[in-house]
Each structure stands twice: as structure tokens, then as C-alpha cells.
Coordinates of C-alpha atoms and ligand atoms in Angstrom, one line a residue:
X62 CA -3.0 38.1 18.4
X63 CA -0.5 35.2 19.5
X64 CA 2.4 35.2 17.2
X65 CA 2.3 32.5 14.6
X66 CA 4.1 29.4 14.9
X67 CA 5.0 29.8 11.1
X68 CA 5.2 32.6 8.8
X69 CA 5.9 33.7 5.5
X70 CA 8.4 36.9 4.9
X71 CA 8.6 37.6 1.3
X72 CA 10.1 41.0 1.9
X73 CA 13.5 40.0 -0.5
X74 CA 10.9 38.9 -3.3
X75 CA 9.8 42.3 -3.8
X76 CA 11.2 44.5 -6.3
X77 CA 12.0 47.2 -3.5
X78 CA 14.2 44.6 -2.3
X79 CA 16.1 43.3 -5.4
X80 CA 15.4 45.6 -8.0
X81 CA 12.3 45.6 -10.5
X82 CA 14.3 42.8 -12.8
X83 CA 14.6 40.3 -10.5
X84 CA 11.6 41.1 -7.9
X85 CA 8.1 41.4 -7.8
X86 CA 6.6 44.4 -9.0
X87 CA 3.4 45.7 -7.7
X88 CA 2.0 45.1 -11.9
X89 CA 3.2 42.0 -11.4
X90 CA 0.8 41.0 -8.9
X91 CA -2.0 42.8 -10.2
X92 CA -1.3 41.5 -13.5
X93 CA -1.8 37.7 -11.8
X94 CA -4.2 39.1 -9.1
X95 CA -7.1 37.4 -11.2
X96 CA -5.0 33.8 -11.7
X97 CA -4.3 33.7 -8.2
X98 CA -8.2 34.3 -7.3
X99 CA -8.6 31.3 -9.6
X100 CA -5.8 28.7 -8.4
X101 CA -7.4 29.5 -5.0
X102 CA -10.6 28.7 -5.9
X103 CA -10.0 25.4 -7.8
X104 CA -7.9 24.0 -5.1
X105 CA -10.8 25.0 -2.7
X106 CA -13.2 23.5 -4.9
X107 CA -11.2 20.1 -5.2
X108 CA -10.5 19.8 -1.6
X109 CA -11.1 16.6 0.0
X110 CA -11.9 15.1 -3.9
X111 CA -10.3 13.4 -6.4
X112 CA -6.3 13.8 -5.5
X113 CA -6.8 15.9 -2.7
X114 CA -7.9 13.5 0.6
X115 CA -4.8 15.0 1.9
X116 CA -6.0 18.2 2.2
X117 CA -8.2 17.3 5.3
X118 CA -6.0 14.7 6.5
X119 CA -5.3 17.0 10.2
X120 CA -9.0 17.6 10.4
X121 CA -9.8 14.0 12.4
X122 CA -7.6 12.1 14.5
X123 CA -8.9 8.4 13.3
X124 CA -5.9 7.2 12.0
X125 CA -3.2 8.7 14.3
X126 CA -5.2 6.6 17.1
X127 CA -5.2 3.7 14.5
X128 CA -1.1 3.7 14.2
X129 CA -1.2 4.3 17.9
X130 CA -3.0 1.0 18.8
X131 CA -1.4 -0.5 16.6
X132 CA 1.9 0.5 18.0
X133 CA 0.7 0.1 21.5
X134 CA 0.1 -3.9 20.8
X135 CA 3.5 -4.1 19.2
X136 CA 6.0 -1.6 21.0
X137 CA 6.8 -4.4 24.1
X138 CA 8.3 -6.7 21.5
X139 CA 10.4 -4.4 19.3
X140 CA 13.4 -1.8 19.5
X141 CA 14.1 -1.2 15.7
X142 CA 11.4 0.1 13.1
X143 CA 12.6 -0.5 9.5
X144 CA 10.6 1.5 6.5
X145 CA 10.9 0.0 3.3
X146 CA 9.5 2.7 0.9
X147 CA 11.3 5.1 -1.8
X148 CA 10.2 8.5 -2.3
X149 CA 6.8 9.8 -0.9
X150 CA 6.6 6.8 1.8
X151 CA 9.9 6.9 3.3
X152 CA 10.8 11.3 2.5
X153 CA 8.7 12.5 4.9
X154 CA 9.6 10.1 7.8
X155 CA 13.0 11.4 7.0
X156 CA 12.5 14.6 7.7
X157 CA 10.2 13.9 10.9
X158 CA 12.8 11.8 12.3
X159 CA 16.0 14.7 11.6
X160 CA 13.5 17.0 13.1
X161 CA 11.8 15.6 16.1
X162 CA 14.2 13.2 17.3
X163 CA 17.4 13.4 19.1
X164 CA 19.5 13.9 16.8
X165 CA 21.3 10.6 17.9
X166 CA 18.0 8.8 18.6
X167 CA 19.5 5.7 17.4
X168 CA 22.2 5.1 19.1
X169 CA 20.5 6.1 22.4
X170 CA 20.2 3.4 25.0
X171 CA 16.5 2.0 25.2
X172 CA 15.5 3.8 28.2
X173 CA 16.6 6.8 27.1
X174 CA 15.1 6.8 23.6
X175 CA 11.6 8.1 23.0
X176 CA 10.6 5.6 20.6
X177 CA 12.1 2.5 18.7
X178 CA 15.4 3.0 16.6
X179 CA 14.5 3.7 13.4
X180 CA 16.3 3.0 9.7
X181 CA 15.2 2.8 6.1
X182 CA 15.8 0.9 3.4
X183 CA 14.3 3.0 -0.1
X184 CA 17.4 2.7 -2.3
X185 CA 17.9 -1.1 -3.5
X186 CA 21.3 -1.0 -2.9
X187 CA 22.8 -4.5 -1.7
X188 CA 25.5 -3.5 0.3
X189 CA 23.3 -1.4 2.5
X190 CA 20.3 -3.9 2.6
X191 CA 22.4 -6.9 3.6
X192 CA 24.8 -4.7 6.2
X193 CA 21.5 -3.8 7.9
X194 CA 20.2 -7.3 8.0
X195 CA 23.2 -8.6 9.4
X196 CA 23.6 -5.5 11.8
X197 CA 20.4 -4.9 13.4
X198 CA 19.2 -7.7 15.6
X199 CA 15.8 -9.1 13.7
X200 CA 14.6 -10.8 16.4
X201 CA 13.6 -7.0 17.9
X202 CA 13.1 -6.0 14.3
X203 CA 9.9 -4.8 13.0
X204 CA 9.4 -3.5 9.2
X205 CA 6.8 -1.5 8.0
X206 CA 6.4 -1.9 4.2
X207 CA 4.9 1.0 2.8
X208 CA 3.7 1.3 -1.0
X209 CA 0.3 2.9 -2.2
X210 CA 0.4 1.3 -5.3
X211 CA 1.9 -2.1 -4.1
X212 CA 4.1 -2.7 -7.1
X213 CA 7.1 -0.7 -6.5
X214 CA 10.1 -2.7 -7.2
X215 CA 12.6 -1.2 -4.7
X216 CA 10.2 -1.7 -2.0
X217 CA 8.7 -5.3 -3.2
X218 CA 11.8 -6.4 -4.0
X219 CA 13.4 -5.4 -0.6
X220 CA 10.6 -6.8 1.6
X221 CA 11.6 -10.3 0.3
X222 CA 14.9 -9.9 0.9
X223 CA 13.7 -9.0 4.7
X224 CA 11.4 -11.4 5.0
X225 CA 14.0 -14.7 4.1
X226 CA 16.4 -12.9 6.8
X227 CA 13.4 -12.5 9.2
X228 CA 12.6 -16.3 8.3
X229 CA 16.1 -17.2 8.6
X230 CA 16.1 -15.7 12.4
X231 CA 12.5 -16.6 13.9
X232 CA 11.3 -19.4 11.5
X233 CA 8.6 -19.8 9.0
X234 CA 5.6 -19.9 11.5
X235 CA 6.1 -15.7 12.8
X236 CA 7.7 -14.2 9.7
X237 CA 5.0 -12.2 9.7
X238 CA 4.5 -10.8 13.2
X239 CA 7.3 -8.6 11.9
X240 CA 5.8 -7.1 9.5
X241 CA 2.8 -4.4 9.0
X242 CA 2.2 -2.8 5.7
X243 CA 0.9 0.5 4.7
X244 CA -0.8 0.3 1.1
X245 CA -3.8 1.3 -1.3
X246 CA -7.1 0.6 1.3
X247 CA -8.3 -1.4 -0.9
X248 CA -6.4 -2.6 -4.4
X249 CA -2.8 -4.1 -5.2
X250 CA -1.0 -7.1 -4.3
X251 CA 0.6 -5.9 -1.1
X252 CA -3.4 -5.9 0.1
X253 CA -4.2 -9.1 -0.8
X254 CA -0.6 -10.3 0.9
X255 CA -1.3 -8.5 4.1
X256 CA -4.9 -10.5 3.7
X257 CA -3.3 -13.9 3.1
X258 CA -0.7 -14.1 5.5
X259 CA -2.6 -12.1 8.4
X260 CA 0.1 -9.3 8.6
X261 CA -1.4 -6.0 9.7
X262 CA -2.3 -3.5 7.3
X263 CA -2.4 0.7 7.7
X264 CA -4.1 2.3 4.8
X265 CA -3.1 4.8 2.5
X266 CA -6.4 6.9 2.0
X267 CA -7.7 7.0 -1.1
X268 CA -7.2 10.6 -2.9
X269 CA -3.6 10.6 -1.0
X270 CA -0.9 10.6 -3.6
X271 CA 2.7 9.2 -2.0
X272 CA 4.5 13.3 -2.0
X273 CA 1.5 14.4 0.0
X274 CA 1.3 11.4 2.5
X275 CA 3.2 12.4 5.5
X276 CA -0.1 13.0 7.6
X277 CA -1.6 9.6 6.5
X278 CA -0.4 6.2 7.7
X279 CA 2.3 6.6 5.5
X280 CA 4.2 9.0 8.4
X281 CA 2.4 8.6 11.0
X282 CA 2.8 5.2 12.1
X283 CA 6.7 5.5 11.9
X284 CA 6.5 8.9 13.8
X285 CA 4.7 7.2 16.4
X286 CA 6.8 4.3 16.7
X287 CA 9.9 6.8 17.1
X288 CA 8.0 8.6 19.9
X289 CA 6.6 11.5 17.9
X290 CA 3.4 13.4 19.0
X291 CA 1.7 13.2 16.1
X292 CA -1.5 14.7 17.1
X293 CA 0.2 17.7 17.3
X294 CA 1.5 17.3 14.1
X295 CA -1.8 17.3 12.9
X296 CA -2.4 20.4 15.3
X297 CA 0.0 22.2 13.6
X298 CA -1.3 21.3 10.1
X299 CA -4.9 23.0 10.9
X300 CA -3.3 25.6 12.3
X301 CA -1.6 26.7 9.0
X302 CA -4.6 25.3 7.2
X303 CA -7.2 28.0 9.5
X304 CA -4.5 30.7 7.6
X305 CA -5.2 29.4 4.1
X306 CA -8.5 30.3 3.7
X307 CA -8.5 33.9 1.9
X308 CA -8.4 34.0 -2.2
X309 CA -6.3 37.2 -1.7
X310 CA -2.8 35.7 -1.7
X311 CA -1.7 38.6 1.7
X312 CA -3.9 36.8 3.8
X313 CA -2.9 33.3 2.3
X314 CA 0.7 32.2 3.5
X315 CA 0.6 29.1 0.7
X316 CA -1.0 31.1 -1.8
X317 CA 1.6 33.9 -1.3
X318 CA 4.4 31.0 -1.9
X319 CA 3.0 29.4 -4.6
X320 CA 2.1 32.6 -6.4
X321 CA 5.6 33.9 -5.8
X322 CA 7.5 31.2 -7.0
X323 CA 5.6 30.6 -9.9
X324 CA 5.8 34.6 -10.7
X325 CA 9.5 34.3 -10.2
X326 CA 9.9 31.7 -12.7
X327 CA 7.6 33.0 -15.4
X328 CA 8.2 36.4 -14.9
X329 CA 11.7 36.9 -14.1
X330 CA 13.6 34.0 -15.8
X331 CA 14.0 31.9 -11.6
X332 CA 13.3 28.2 -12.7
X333 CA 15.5 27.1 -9.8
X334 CA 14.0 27.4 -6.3
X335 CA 16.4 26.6 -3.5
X336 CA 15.0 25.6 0.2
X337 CA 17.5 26.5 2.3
X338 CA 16.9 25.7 6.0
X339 CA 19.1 26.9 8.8
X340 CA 18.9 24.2 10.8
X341 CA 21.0 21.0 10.7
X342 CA 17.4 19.2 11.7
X343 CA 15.2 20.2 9.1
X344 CA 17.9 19.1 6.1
X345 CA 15.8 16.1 5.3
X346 CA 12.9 18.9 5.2
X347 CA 14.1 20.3 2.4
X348 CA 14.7 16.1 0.6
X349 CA 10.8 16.2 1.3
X350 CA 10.2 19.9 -0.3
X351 CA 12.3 18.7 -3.3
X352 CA 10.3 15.8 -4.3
X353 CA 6.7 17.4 -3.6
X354 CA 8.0 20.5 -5.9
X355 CA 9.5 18.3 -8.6
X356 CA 6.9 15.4 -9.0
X357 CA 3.6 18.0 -8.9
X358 CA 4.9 20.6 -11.0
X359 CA 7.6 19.2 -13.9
X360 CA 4.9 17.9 -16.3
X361 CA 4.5 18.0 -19.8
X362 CA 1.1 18.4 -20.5
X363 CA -0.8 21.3 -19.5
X364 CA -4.6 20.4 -18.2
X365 CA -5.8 21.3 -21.1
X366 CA -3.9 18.4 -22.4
X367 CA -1.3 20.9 -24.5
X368 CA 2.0 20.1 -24.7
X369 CA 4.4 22.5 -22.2
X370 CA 7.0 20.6 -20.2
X371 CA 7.0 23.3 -17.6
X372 CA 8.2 23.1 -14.1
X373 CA 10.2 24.8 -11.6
X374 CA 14.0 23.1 -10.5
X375 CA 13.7 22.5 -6.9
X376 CA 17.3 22.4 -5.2
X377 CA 17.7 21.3 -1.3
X378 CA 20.5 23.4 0.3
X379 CA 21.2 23.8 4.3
X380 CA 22.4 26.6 5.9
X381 CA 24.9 27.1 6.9
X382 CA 27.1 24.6 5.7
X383 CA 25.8 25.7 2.0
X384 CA 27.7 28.6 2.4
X385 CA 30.9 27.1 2.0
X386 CA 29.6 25.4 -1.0
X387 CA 26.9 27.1 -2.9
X388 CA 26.7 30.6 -1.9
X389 CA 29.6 31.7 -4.5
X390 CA 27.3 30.7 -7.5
X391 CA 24.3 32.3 -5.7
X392 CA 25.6 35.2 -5.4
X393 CA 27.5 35.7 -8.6
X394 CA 26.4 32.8 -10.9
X395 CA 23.2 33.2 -13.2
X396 CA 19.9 34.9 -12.2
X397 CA 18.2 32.0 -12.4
X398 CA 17.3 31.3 -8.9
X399 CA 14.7 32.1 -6.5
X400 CA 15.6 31.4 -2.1
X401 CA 13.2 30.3 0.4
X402 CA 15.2 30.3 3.7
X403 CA 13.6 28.3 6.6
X404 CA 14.9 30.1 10.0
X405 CA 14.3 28.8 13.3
X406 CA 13.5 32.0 16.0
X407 CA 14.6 29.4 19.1
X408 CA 16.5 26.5 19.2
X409 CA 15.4 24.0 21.8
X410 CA 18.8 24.3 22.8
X411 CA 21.4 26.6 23.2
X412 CA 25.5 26.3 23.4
X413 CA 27.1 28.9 25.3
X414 CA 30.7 29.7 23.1
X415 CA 33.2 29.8 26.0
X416 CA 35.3 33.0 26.3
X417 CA 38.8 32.8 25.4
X418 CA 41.7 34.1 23.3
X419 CA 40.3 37.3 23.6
X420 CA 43.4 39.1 22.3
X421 CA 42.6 37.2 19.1
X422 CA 40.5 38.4 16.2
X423 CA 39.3 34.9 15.1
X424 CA 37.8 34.2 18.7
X425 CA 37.8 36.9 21.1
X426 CA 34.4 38.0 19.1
X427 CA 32.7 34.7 19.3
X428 CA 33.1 34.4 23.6
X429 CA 29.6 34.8 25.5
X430 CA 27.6 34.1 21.7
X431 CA 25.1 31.0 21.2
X432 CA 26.1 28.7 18.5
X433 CA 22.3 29.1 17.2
X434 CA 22.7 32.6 17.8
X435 CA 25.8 32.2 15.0
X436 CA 23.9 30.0 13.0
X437 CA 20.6 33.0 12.6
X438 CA 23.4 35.6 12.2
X439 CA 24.8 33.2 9.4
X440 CA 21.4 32.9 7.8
X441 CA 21.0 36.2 8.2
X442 CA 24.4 37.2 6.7
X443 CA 23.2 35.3 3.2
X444 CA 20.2 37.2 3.5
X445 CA 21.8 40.2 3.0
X446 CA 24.6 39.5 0.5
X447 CA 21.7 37.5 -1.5
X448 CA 19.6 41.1 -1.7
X449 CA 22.1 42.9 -2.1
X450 CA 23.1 41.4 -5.1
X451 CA 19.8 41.1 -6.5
X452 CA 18.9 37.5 -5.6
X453 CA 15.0 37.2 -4.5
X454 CA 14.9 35.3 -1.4
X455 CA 12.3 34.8 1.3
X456 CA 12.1 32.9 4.8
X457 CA 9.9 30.8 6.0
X458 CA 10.3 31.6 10.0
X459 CA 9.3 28.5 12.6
X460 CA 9.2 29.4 16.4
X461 CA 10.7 26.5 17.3
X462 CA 11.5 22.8 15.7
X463 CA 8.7 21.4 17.3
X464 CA 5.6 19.3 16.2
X465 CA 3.5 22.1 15.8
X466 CA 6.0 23.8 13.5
X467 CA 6.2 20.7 10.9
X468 CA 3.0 19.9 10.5
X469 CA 2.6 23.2 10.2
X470 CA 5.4 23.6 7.5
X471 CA 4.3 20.3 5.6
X472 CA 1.2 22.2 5.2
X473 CA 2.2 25.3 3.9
X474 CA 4.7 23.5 1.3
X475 CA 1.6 21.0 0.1
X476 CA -1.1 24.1 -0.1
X477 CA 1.7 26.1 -2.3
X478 CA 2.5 23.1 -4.0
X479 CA -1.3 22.8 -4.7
X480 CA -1.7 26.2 -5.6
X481 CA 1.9 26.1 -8.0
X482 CA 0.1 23.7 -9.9
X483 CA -3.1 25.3 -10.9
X484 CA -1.1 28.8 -12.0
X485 CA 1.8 26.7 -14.0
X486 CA -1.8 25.1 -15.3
X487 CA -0.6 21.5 -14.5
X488 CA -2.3 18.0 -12.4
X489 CA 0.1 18.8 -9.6
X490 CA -0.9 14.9 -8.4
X491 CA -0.2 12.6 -11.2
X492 CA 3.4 11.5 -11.7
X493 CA 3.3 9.8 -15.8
X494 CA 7.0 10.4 -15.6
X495 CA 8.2 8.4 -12.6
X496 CA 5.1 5.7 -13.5
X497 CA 7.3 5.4 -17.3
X498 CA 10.8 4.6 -15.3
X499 CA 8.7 1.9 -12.7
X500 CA 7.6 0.5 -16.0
X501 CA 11.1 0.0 -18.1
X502 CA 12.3 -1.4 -14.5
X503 CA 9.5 -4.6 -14.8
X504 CA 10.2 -4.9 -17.9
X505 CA 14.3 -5.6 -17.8
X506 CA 13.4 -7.8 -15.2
X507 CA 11.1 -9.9 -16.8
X508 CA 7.8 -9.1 -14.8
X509 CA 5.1 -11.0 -17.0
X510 CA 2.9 -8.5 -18.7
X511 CA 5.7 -6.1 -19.9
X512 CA 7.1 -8.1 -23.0
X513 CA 5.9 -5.7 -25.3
X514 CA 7.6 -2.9 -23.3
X515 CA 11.2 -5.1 -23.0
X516 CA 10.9 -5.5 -27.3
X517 CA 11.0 -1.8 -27.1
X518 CA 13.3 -0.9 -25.1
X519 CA 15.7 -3.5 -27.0
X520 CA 15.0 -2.1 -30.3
X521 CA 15.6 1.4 -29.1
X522 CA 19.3 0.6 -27.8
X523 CA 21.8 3.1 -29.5
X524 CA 22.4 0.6 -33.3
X525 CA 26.0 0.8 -33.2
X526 CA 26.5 0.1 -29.4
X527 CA 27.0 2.9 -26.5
X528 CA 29.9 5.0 -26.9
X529 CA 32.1 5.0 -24.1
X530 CA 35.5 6.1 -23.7
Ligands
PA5_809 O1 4.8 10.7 -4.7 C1 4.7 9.6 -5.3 O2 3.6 9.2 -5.7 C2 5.9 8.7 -5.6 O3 7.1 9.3 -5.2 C3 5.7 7.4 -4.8 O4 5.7 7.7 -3.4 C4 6.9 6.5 -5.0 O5 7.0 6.3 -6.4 C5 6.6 5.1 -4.3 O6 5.4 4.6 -4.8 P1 4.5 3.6 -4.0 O7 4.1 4.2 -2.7 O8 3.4 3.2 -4.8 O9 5.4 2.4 -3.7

């Protein structure tokens, strides 16, 4: 058998690892053997209904052509691609950017760059949304707007801003030859826009929910742009997808993370799960992981429409600069936490450390080492020092950063993620929560429709004034 591009080691969440009080017994998992069956079999019934279109996103290369065109008839008049999105449509171009690209693909010179430059703008932040405007040159600019729902206010909001500087710099006339939007196939406002003033539109399939979007349009029309295979990102997904297709959670690399995690937590008192990559590229990886964990799984009502608020802590950490920050309170702090480390077997490249000093401790050691080859020792120093003091951690292991790998990886974290929320007995694809923020947001700035909202949120400000000091 080929070795796997992308594997799960759960070794260090066993109890034979850390101890029956923090791992995984063998009763544990027989004791959840029957839940797990069940998770696995309602995610398998759903697939490719209701919420989950994204589960069979990889399975058809339609709209990775579509973005490719598409790019193909703009790529001659444009060096910089500019997402404006917050959260699920600008996370995971984040991470396929830190991972795929050079890691100074923007300041590469054109002919040396895969793809066009590429920048967001998701935080509506002034001082970084007008020193971009003024920086990059507009005239080579394109933006891709990107919002399923198409009434996001960071994103609407910062799309006019764009479009009066794009105005400003190419006139009135062909504004909008710099613009292509990615929204809801059908509904919203930035639909009828894209209808009325002829800008391209990419959809965002129905059933595809922002935090599991990076296969859609949503991340494949930026990864494109930047020169990203995305086929084989797609590639990669199916590959980890062909692996997920056994209800007995050995055989099932998501199901065997989901089911971990979520024993962990309700089991052994881990609410905090900390993705911990060792690789300066896959950082953003871990922004993505955070948000997909958090937005599926922290809900307050249960299916059965009880109320629980339940839901795991996701932390992002990155090895191994973590280690001079976090791993003190790993090790010693509360048992509260459960590790998933993300190692990388072979770096695409490698730095020879030169030999010198060697008459001194601090360097004659290092001489004839890679600097990935410190980087896996480093990870797998924390290993170590994590079991041995009775932290339960895991690794995810990748081959290599590659396509194959993330697609592979986004995968894996969406099927757990999927499976997380049928055993913590949630809708792991609604997101009431972040819709009651977007809400209070058009209401204190005036959007009509939201009155009655604004009345309450005056009438609930603290009676006496806030107390400040
Ligand atoms: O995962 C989600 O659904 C959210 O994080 C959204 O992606 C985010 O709120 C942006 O929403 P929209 O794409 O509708 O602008």
C-alpha cells in the first residue's frame, strides 16, 4: 500500500500513553462505540443534503474550470487580487496562500511569481483599508468580493469603499471590470448587483455554509489567481474522503478525530483543543481549524432543541515558536487541554546548519543538521514532555506541504468537524450566534428594518452608565 499523504496518530490520546485520567481508555471507546456508529451514519446519510453540498465539493471539477476561465480572461490585465470577505470567505484563502505560496509571493517580481499578489481586506479597519488603497496600484487591481449571504457589513461596507477608489482611478464607465463577486447562486443583494452592473459572479453552492467553503468558489478562485493547483486540491480532498468511509472510527481518520476530541472533552474534563502545526506555512491552517471548530460546535441548543451551550475551545498555536510562549502552561497549567500537532515528514526545502564553533556547546551540536530537521525534533521534543506529563496529544502527519496534503487536511478537519457535531448532538452548520452580532451591527448603524432591534439595544444599556475607571 502507498503510504498516505495524511494520517492520523492518536497514540498520546490513549490512556497507555497519558494515564487512564487523562487518555482514552479501551471502556471509553466501547462505551461510545454505538454513538460513533450513529454520528457516522447521519453525516453519511446527510451528505450532499441540506448543509452538507460541501461534502462532495472534490467529487467534480466544474467549478475549479469555472474560476479558471474566469481567471484566464482576466489574468493579462491584473497583478494584485484583493478578497474582501471576513471569516469563512477570506480563512481559508489564508491558509492556502501561507501554505502553497512562496512565502514572499508578494513581493516577488511578476515573472517570478506564480500568480497575482494577493491581499485581504476582512477586518473593517480604516487605517488598513485606506493604506492599501493608496498602496497598491488599482489600475492592476482586481477584488473579488466574497459573501454567501450578501449582507455582511465588513465586506459590503468595504467594497464601497473600493469601488469610489477604483472610480476615482479608472472612471465611472469600468469600475466594474475590477470586480467579480462570489455570493448565494441565487438570492441577496450582492446577486442582483453583480446582475445590474454586469460584474462577474462565482457562486457559492447552495448547502455550502461560509467555514466549509474553501473547496467552492469561495477559495478556489483566489487559489487560482495566486497560481495554486487547485485540482489537486480537490485530489487531495477525495483522497482523504476514499478513507472516511468505515462507521468503525480505526478505519475512519475524521471519525477517529472527532470521536477523540469529543471523548476528551466529555470524558476527561479537555474543553480546550489546541492545533499546533510545526510549520511556519500552515499557521493560517490552524486560523481556519479555529473558526470551523468554534462556529459548528459552541451552540446552545442541542438538536433536540434542549438547552446545552456546549462546545469545545479551539486554540491556534504554531510550533515551534509556541514553545517559547505556551508550552509552560501546557505542561504544567490545568488539565484542561487536548493537542493535535500537524507535522510535516519533508519540507520542500531544506537548510543545511553550517559547522562552526565546534568547541562550543550552544553550536558545535547544531553543525551538519537541517533546520526542518530541528524544527521535527522540536515538535517532537513537545511530544514527549506533553506525554510525559499527562497531556493527551495527537499528530496529524502530512508528507509534504503540498496541494495534495491541504485538501487533504481541509477534509479531514470538515469530516471531524461533521462528525464532532452529531456526538456533542449539535447543527454543526448554523451559526445563530454570529447571525445575533451581524444583527446589533445594522441596527447601530441605522440599516432600515432593524428599529425595533436599535430600541432594544438602547434600552438594555447598563441604567446608571458603563463603569469605567
Ligand atoms: O462560516 C460562516 O458562515 C461565517 O463565518 C461567514 O463566513 C461569515 O460570517 C461571513 O458571511 P458571508 O459570507 O455571508 O459574508
Amino acid at each position: 500500500m502507498p503510504q498516505q499523504r495524511v494520517t492520523f496518530d492518536y497514540t498520546n490520546f490513549l490512556s497507555t500513553s497519558v494515564g487512564p485520567e487523562h487518555g482514552l481508555t479501551d471502556g471509553d471507546f466501547s462505551d461510545a462505540a454505538g454513538l460513533a456508529e450513529r454520528a457516522f451514519a447521519a453525516v453519511s446519510a446527510e451528505r450532499g443534503r441540506g448543509w452538507q453540498g460541501w461534502t462532495e465539493l472534490h467529487k467534480s471539477t466544474g467549478y475549479a474550470d469555472e474560476c479558471a476561465a474566469l481567471w484566464g480572461r482576466l489574468a493579462g490585465r491584473f497583478d494584485n487580487l484583493v478578497v474582501i470577505g471576513i471569516g469563512g470567505s477570506s480563512l481559508g484563502t489564508l491558509a492556502v496562500k501561507s501554505a502553497l505560496c512562496h512565502p514572499f509571493h508578494n513581493e516577488l517580481p511578476n515573472d517570478a511569481r506564480r500568480g497575482a499578489r494577493l491581499y485581504v481586506l476582512d477586518n473593517p479597519d480604516p487605517t488598513v483599508c485606506a493604506a492599501m488603497l493608496e498602496t497598491l496600484d488599482l489600475k492592476r487591481t482586481l477584488f473579488n468580493v466574497i459573501s454567501k449571504s450578501g449582507t455582511t457589513a465588513e465586506t459590503s461596507s468595504q467594497f464601497l469603499v473600493a469601488r469610489e477608489a477604483v472610480i476615482g482611478e479608472v472612471g465611472a464607465k469600468r469600475w466594474a471590470e475590477h470586480f467579480v463577486l462570489t455570493t448565494d447562486l441565487k438570492k441577496g443583494d450582492m446577486r442582483k448587483l453583480a446582475e445590474a452592473e454586469k460584474i462577474p459572479a462565482l457562486p457559492v453552492p447552495d448547502g455550502v455554509g461560509g467555514r466549509f467553503s474553501v473547496l467552492s468558489p469561495v477559495g478556489l478562485f483566489p487559489a487560482v489567481a495566486m497560481g495554486v493547483d487547485v485540482r489537486e486540491l480537490l485530489a487531495g480532498a477525495a483522497e482523504v474522503d476514499g478513507r472516511c468511509a468505515s462507521s468503525d472510527w480505526r478505519r475512519n481518520p475524521a471519525l477517529a478525530l472527532g470521536l477523540c476530541l469529543w471523548l476528551l472533552d466529555s470524558r476527561k474534563e479537555k474543553p480546550i483543543h489546541v492545533l499546533m502545526p510545526y510549520a511556519t506555512g500552515l499557521a493560517d491552517l490552524a486560523d481556519w481549524y479555529r473558526q470551523l471548530w468554534a462556529e459548528s460546535l459552541g451552540k446552545a441548543k442541542s438538536l433536540d432543541g434542549r438547552a446545552v451551550h456546549v462546545g469545545p475551545t479551539p486554540v491556534k498555536a504554531l510550533g515551534a515558536i509556541d514553545q517559547h510562549s505556551q508550552a509552560q502552561l501546557y505542561a504544567e497549567g490545568p488539565f484542561d487541554k487536548a493537542f493535535v500537532f500537524v507535522g510535516v515528514r519533508k519540507f520542500a526545502r531544506e537548510v543545511t546548519i553550517p559547522k562552526a564553533y565546534g568547541d562550543m556547546s550552544a553550536f558545535g551540536y547544531l553543525g551538519g543538521h537541517g533546520l526542518g530537521e530541528l524544527l521535527d525534533a522540536e515538535r517532537q521534543g513537545t511530544e514527549v514532555a506533553l506525554t510525559a506529563a499527562g497531556r493527551p496529544n495527537a499528530t496529524i502527519f502530512i508528507d509534504e506541504i503540498s496541494e495534495r496534503s491541504l485538501g487533504g487536511v481541509f477534509f479531514l478537519l470538515e469530516m471531524a468537524t461533521a462528525y464532532a457535531g452529531r456526538l456533542y448532538n449539535v447543527d454543526a452548520f448554523d451559526q445563530p450566534g454570529v447571525e445575533a452580532g451581524k444583527v446589533a451591527s445594522y441596527a447601530l448603524l441605522g440599516r432600515k428594518g432593524f428599529e425595533e432591534e436599535r430600541a432594544r439595544i438602547e434600552k438594555s444599556r447598563p441604567a446608571g452608565g458603563r463603569k469605567t475607571v
